[in-house]
Amino acid sequence: FHFRNKHRPFLLFVSLLHVHTPLITTEKFQGRSRHGLYGDNVEEMDWIVGMLLNVIDKEDLKNTTFIYFASDHGGFLEAHRGNSQLGGWNGIYKGGKGMGGWEGGIRVPGIVRWPGVLPAGIVIDEPTSLMDIYPTVVQLAGGEVPQDRAVDGHTLLPLLQGTEQHSRHEFLFHYCGVFLHAVRWHQKDSGTVWKAHYTTPVFQPEASGACFRRGICPCFGDGVSHHDPPLLFNLSQDPSEANPLSADTEPL
């Protein structure tokens, strides 16, 4: 690594191919993990991120560099080779990659490091979006987001610095391709997060939480179900989206 711009502001964007099929794990990392080829791939990604962080530390840029690590979608449940799962795991969250609405496809890791400004070990449990990276970077660079159009993102700095307690996103719309599948409402006065699903993929087999027969869930057509009224969940109490609400259980 050679830092040409270490004495002035720089933006380094690293888009890793890792933890994405096909898993192109190099020889050095094959067989290193107890979790098969996918685990090996995660370890290689971790090593690459570590190399980048080491250079930033070595060049004495740690306290002046804002680092944001995230993924673009949840694990790809349908990716298999033989009996081994190659596409990750989404924990308690339902569904995965390619699904426009379920949390397993939308919720991604978001890790921030900026030792000179942000204290370590803070967990912020507020709905934010990858759309927020653009306005955040613009603010850090001392610029202004264009005023002549609607910009869907909001700067993350007030949340990260604790000057605001709640995300500026009151609503987040979740599309599968061009089809609106779900909407989340972050109720301002109570802080509760509600989510309505208008369209959901038809899982095959039904209890699997994925579309194994198709290889990935479709966004429209005979592979989806439409809900009228929509399926409604209280994500604050039911993050796994296991219990749809009805007028009987949730009069409000």
Coordinates of C-alpha atoms in Angstrom, one line a residue:
F1 CA 0.0 0.0 0.0
H2 CA 1.2 3.5 -0.8
F3 CA -0.7 6.5 0.5
R4 CA -0.2 9.4 -2.0
N5 CA -2.9 11.5 -0.3
K6 CA -2.1 11.0 3.4
H7 CA -1.6 14.7 4.0
R8 CA -4.9 15.8 2.5
P9 CA -8.4 14.4 2.5
F10 CA -9.0 11.2 0.6
L11 CA -11.9 8.8 -0.1
L12 CA -11.0 5.1 -0.4
F13 CA -13.8 2.9 -1.6
V14 CA -13.1 -0.9 -1.4
S15 CA -15.7 -3.2 -2.8
L16 CA -14.8 -6.7 -1.9
L17 CA -15.8 -9.8 -4.0
H18 CA -15.7 -11.9 -0.8
V19 CA -18.6 -13.7 0.9
H20 CA -20.3 -13.7 -2.5
T21 CA -20.7 -16.6 -4.8
P22 CA -18.7 -18.0 -6.5
L23 CA -16.4 -18.1 -3.4
I24 CA -13.0 -17.2 -4.9
T25 CA -11.0 -18.1 -1.7
T26 CA -7.3 -18.1 -2.4
E27 CA -5.2 -21.1 -1.6
K28 CA -3.7 -19.5 1.5
F29 CA -7.1 -19.4 3.2
Q30 CA -8.7 -22.7 1.9
G31 CA -9.4 -25.0 4.8
R32 CA -8.6 -22.4 7.5
S33 CA -12.1 -22.2 8.9
R34 CA -14.3 -24.6 10.7
H35 CA -17.2 -23.4 8.5
G36 CA -16.1 -24.7 5.1
L37 CA -15.4 -22.6 2.1
Y38 CA -17.7 -19.8 3.1
G39 CA -15.9 -19.5 6.5
D40 CA -12.6 -19.5 4.6
N41 CA -13.9 -16.7 2.5
V42 CA -15.0 -14.7 5.5
E43 CA -11.5 -15.1 7.1
E44 CA -9.8 -13.9 3.9
M45 CA -12.1 -10.8 3.8
D46 CA -11.3 -10.2 7.5
W47 CA -7.5 -10.4 6.7
I48 CA -7.9 -7.9 3.8
V49 CA -9.8 -5.4 6.0
G50 CA -7.1 -5.9 8.7
M51 CA -4.4 -5.0 6.2
L52 CA -6.2 -1.8 5.2
L53 CA -6.7 -0.8 8.9
N54 CA -3.0 -1.6 9.7
V55 CA -1.9 0.8 7.0
I56 CA -4.2 3.6 8.3
D57 CA -2.8 3.0 11.8
K58 CA 0.8 2.9 10.6
E59 CA 0.5 6.1 8.7
D60 CA -0.9 7.7 11.9
L61 CA -4.3 8.4 10.2
K62 CA -6.4 6.4 12.7
N63 CA -7.9 9.4 14.6
T64 CA -8.7 11.4 11.5
T65 CA -10.2 8.6 9.3
F66 CA -13.9 7.8 9.3
I67 CA -14.3 4.1 8.4
Y68 CA -17.6 2.5 7.5
F69 CA -17.9 -1.3 6.9
A70 CA -21.2 -2.8 5.6
S71 CA -22.7 -5.3 3.3
D72 CA -25.1 -4.7 0.4
H73 CA -27.6 -7.4 1.4
G74 CA -28.2 -10.3 3.7
G75 CA -26.9 -13.9 3.2
F76 CA -27.8 -15.8 0.0
L77 CA -29.6 -18.7 1.6
E78 CA -30.2 -20.7 -1.6
A79 CA -26.5 -20.9 -2.5
H80 CA -25.4 -24.5 -1.9
R81 CA -22.7 -27.0 -3.1
G82 CA -23.7 -30.5 -2.1
N83 CA -24.7 -30.3 1.5
S84 CA -22.6 -27.2 2.3
Q85 CA -24.3 -23.8 2.5
L86 CA -22.3 -21.3 0.6
G87 CA -24.2 -18.1 1.1
G88 CA -24.1 -17.1 4.7
W89 CA -26.6 -17.1 7.6
N90 CA -29.0 -14.4 8.7
G91 CA -29.4 -15.3 12.4
I92 CA -32.9 -14.6 13.8
Y93 CA -34.0 -12.7 10.7
K94 CA -36.4 -14.2 8.2
G95 CA -35.4 -14.6 4.5
G96 CA -32.3 -13.5 2.7
K97 CA -30.7 -12.0 -0.5
G98 CA -33.0 -11.1 -3.4
M99 CA -36.0 -10.7 -1.1
G100 CA -37.3 -7.1 -1.1
G101 CA -39.1 -7.2 2.2
W102 CA -37.9 -9.7 4.8
E103 CA -35.4 -8.5 7.4
G104 CA -32.9 -11.3 6.5
G105 CA -32.4 -9.7 3.1
I106 CA -32.3 -6.1 4.3
R107 CA -30.5 -6.0 7.6
V108 CA -26.8 -5.8 7.1
P109 CA -23.7 -5.3 9.4
G110 CA -22.9 -1.6 9.9
I111 CA -19.6 -1.0 11.7
V112 CA -18.1 2.4 12.1
R113 CA -14.6 3.3 13.4
W114 CA -13.3 6.8 14.1
P115 CA -11.3 6.7 17.3
G116 CA -10.5 10.4 17.4
V117 CA -14.1 11.4 17.4
L118 CA -16.4 8.4 18.3
P119 CA -16.1 6.4 21.5
A120 CA -15.7 2.7 21.1
G121 CA -18.3 0.0 21.9
I122 CA -21.4 2.0 21.2
V123 CA -24.4 0.2 19.7
I124 CA -27.0 2.3 17.9
D125 CA -30.3 0.5 17.3
E126 CA -32.0 2.8 14.8
P127 CA -33.0 2.2 11.2
T128 CA -30.5 3.7 8.8
S129 CA -29.7 2.9 5.2
L130 CA -26.7 2.6 2.8
M131 CA -28.3 5.6 1.1
D132 CA -27.0 7.5 4.2
I133 CA -23.3 7.1 3.2
Y134 CA -23.5 9.8 0.5
P135 CA -24.8 12.6 2.7
T136 CA -22.4 11.5 5.5
V137 CA -19.4 11.7 3.2
V138 CA -20.5 15.0 1.8
Q139 CA -20.9 16.5 5.3
L140 CA -17.4 15.1 6.3
A141 CA -15.9 16.8 3.3
G142 CA -17.5 20.1 4.2
G143 CA -19.8 20.1 1.2
E144 CA -23.5 20.4 0.8
V145 CA -26.0 17.9 -0.6
P146 CA -27.6 19.2 -3.8
Q147 CA -30.8 21.2 -2.9
D148 CA -32.4 21.0 -6.3
R149 CA -33.6 17.4 -5.9
A150 CA -34.9 14.9 -3.3
V151 CA -32.0 13.0 -1.7
D152 CA -33.2 9.9 0.2
G153 CA -30.2 9.5 2.5
H154 CA -29.5 11.4 5.8
T155 CA -26.1 12.1 7.4
L156 CA -25.3 9.6 10.1
L157 CA -23.1 12.0 12.1
P158 CA -25.7 13.3 14.5
L159 CA -26.7 9.7 15.4
L160 CA -23.1 8.6 15.7
Q161 CA -22.1 11.6 17.8
G162 CA -25.1 11.4 20.0
T163 CA -26.6 14.8 19.2
E164 CA -29.7 13.0 17.9
Q165 CA -31.3 9.9 19.4
H166 CA -33.4 8.9 16.5
S167 CA -32.8 8.2 12.8
R168 CA -34.1 10.9 10.5
H169 CA -35.8 8.1 8.4
E170 CA -39.4 8.1 9.4
F171 CA -40.3 5.8 6.5
L172 CA -38.1 3.3 4.5
F173 CA -39.4 1.7 1.3
H174 CA -38.2 -1.7 0.4
Y175 CA -38.2 -2.7 -3.2
C176 CA -37.6 -6.0 -5.0
G177 CA -36.4 -4.8 -8.4
V178 CA -38.9 -2.1 -9.3
F179 CA -41.7 -3.6 -7.1
L180 CA -42.5 -2.2 -3.7
H181 CA -42.6 -5.2 -1.3
A182 CA -42.6 -3.6 2.1
V183 CA -42.5 -0.3 4.0
R184 CA -41.1 0.4 7.5
W185 CA -42.5 3.2 9.8
H186 CA -40.3 4.4 12.6
Q187 CA -43.0 5.9 14.8
K188 CA -41.5 9.2 16.1
D189 CA -43.3 9.6 19.4
S190 CA -42.9 6.0 20.6
G191 CA -39.7 4.9 18.8
T192 CA -41.6 1.7 17.7
V193 CA -40.7 0.3 14.3
W194 CA -43.7 -1.1 12.3
K195 CA -43.4 -2.9 9.0
A196 CA -46.0 -3.7 6.4
H197 CA -45.5 -6.3 3.7
Y198 CA -47.6 -5.9 0.5
T199 CA -45.8 -8.6 -1.4
T200 CA -43.8 -11.6 -0.2
P201 CA -42.0 -14.4 -2.0
V202 CA -43.5 -17.9 -1.9
F203 CA -41.0 -20.0 0.0
Q204 CA -40.2 -23.5 -1.5
P205 CA -40.4 -25.7 0.6
E206 CA -42.9 -23.6 2.6
A207 CA -41.2 -23.8 5.9
S208 CA -37.6 -23.3 4.6
G209 CA -37.5 -19.4 4.6
A210 CA -36.0 -19.5 1.1
C211 CA -36.7 -20.3 -2.5
F212 CA -34.6 -23.5 -2.9
R213 CA -36.5 -24.8 -6.0
R214 CA -35.9 -21.6 -7.9
G215 CA -32.4 -20.8 -6.7
I216 CA -33.4 -17.3 -5.7
C217 CA -36.7 -15.6 -4.9
P218 CA -38.5 -13.7 -7.7
C219 CA -39.9 -10.2 -7.3
F220 CA -43.2 -10.7 -9.2
G221 CA -45.3 -13.2 -11.0
D222 CA -46.4 -16.6 -9.8
G223 CA -43.5 -16.8 -7.3
V224 CA -44.9 -14.1 -5.0
S225 CA -48.1 -13.6 -2.8
H226 CA -49.9 -10.3 -2.6
H227 CA -51.4 -9.2 0.8
D228 CA -54.5 -7.0 1.1
P229 CA -54.6 -6.0 3.9
P230 CA -50.8 -6.0 4.2
L231 CA -49.0 -8.3 6.7
L232 CA -48.1 -6.1 9.6
F233 CA -45.3 -6.6 12.2
N234 CA -44.0 -4.8 15.2
L235 CA -40.3 -5.1 14.6
S236 CA -39.4 -3.6 18.0
Q237 CA -41.0 -6.7 19.7
D238 CA -40.8 -9.2 16.9
P239 CA -37.6 -8.7 14.8
S240 CA -38.0 -12.3 13.4
E241 CA -41.3 -11.3 11.8
A242 CA -42.9 -14.4 13.1
N243 CA -46.3 -13.0 14.4
P244 CA -48.3 -10.9 12.0
L245 CA -50.6 -8.5 13.8
S246 CA -54.3 -8.3 13.5
A247 CA -57.0 -5.9 14.7
D248 CA -57.7 -8.3 17.5
T249 CA -54.1 -8.6 18.8
E250 CA -53.2 -4.9 18.1
P251 CA -56.2 -2.6 18.2
L252 CA -54.0 0.5 17.5

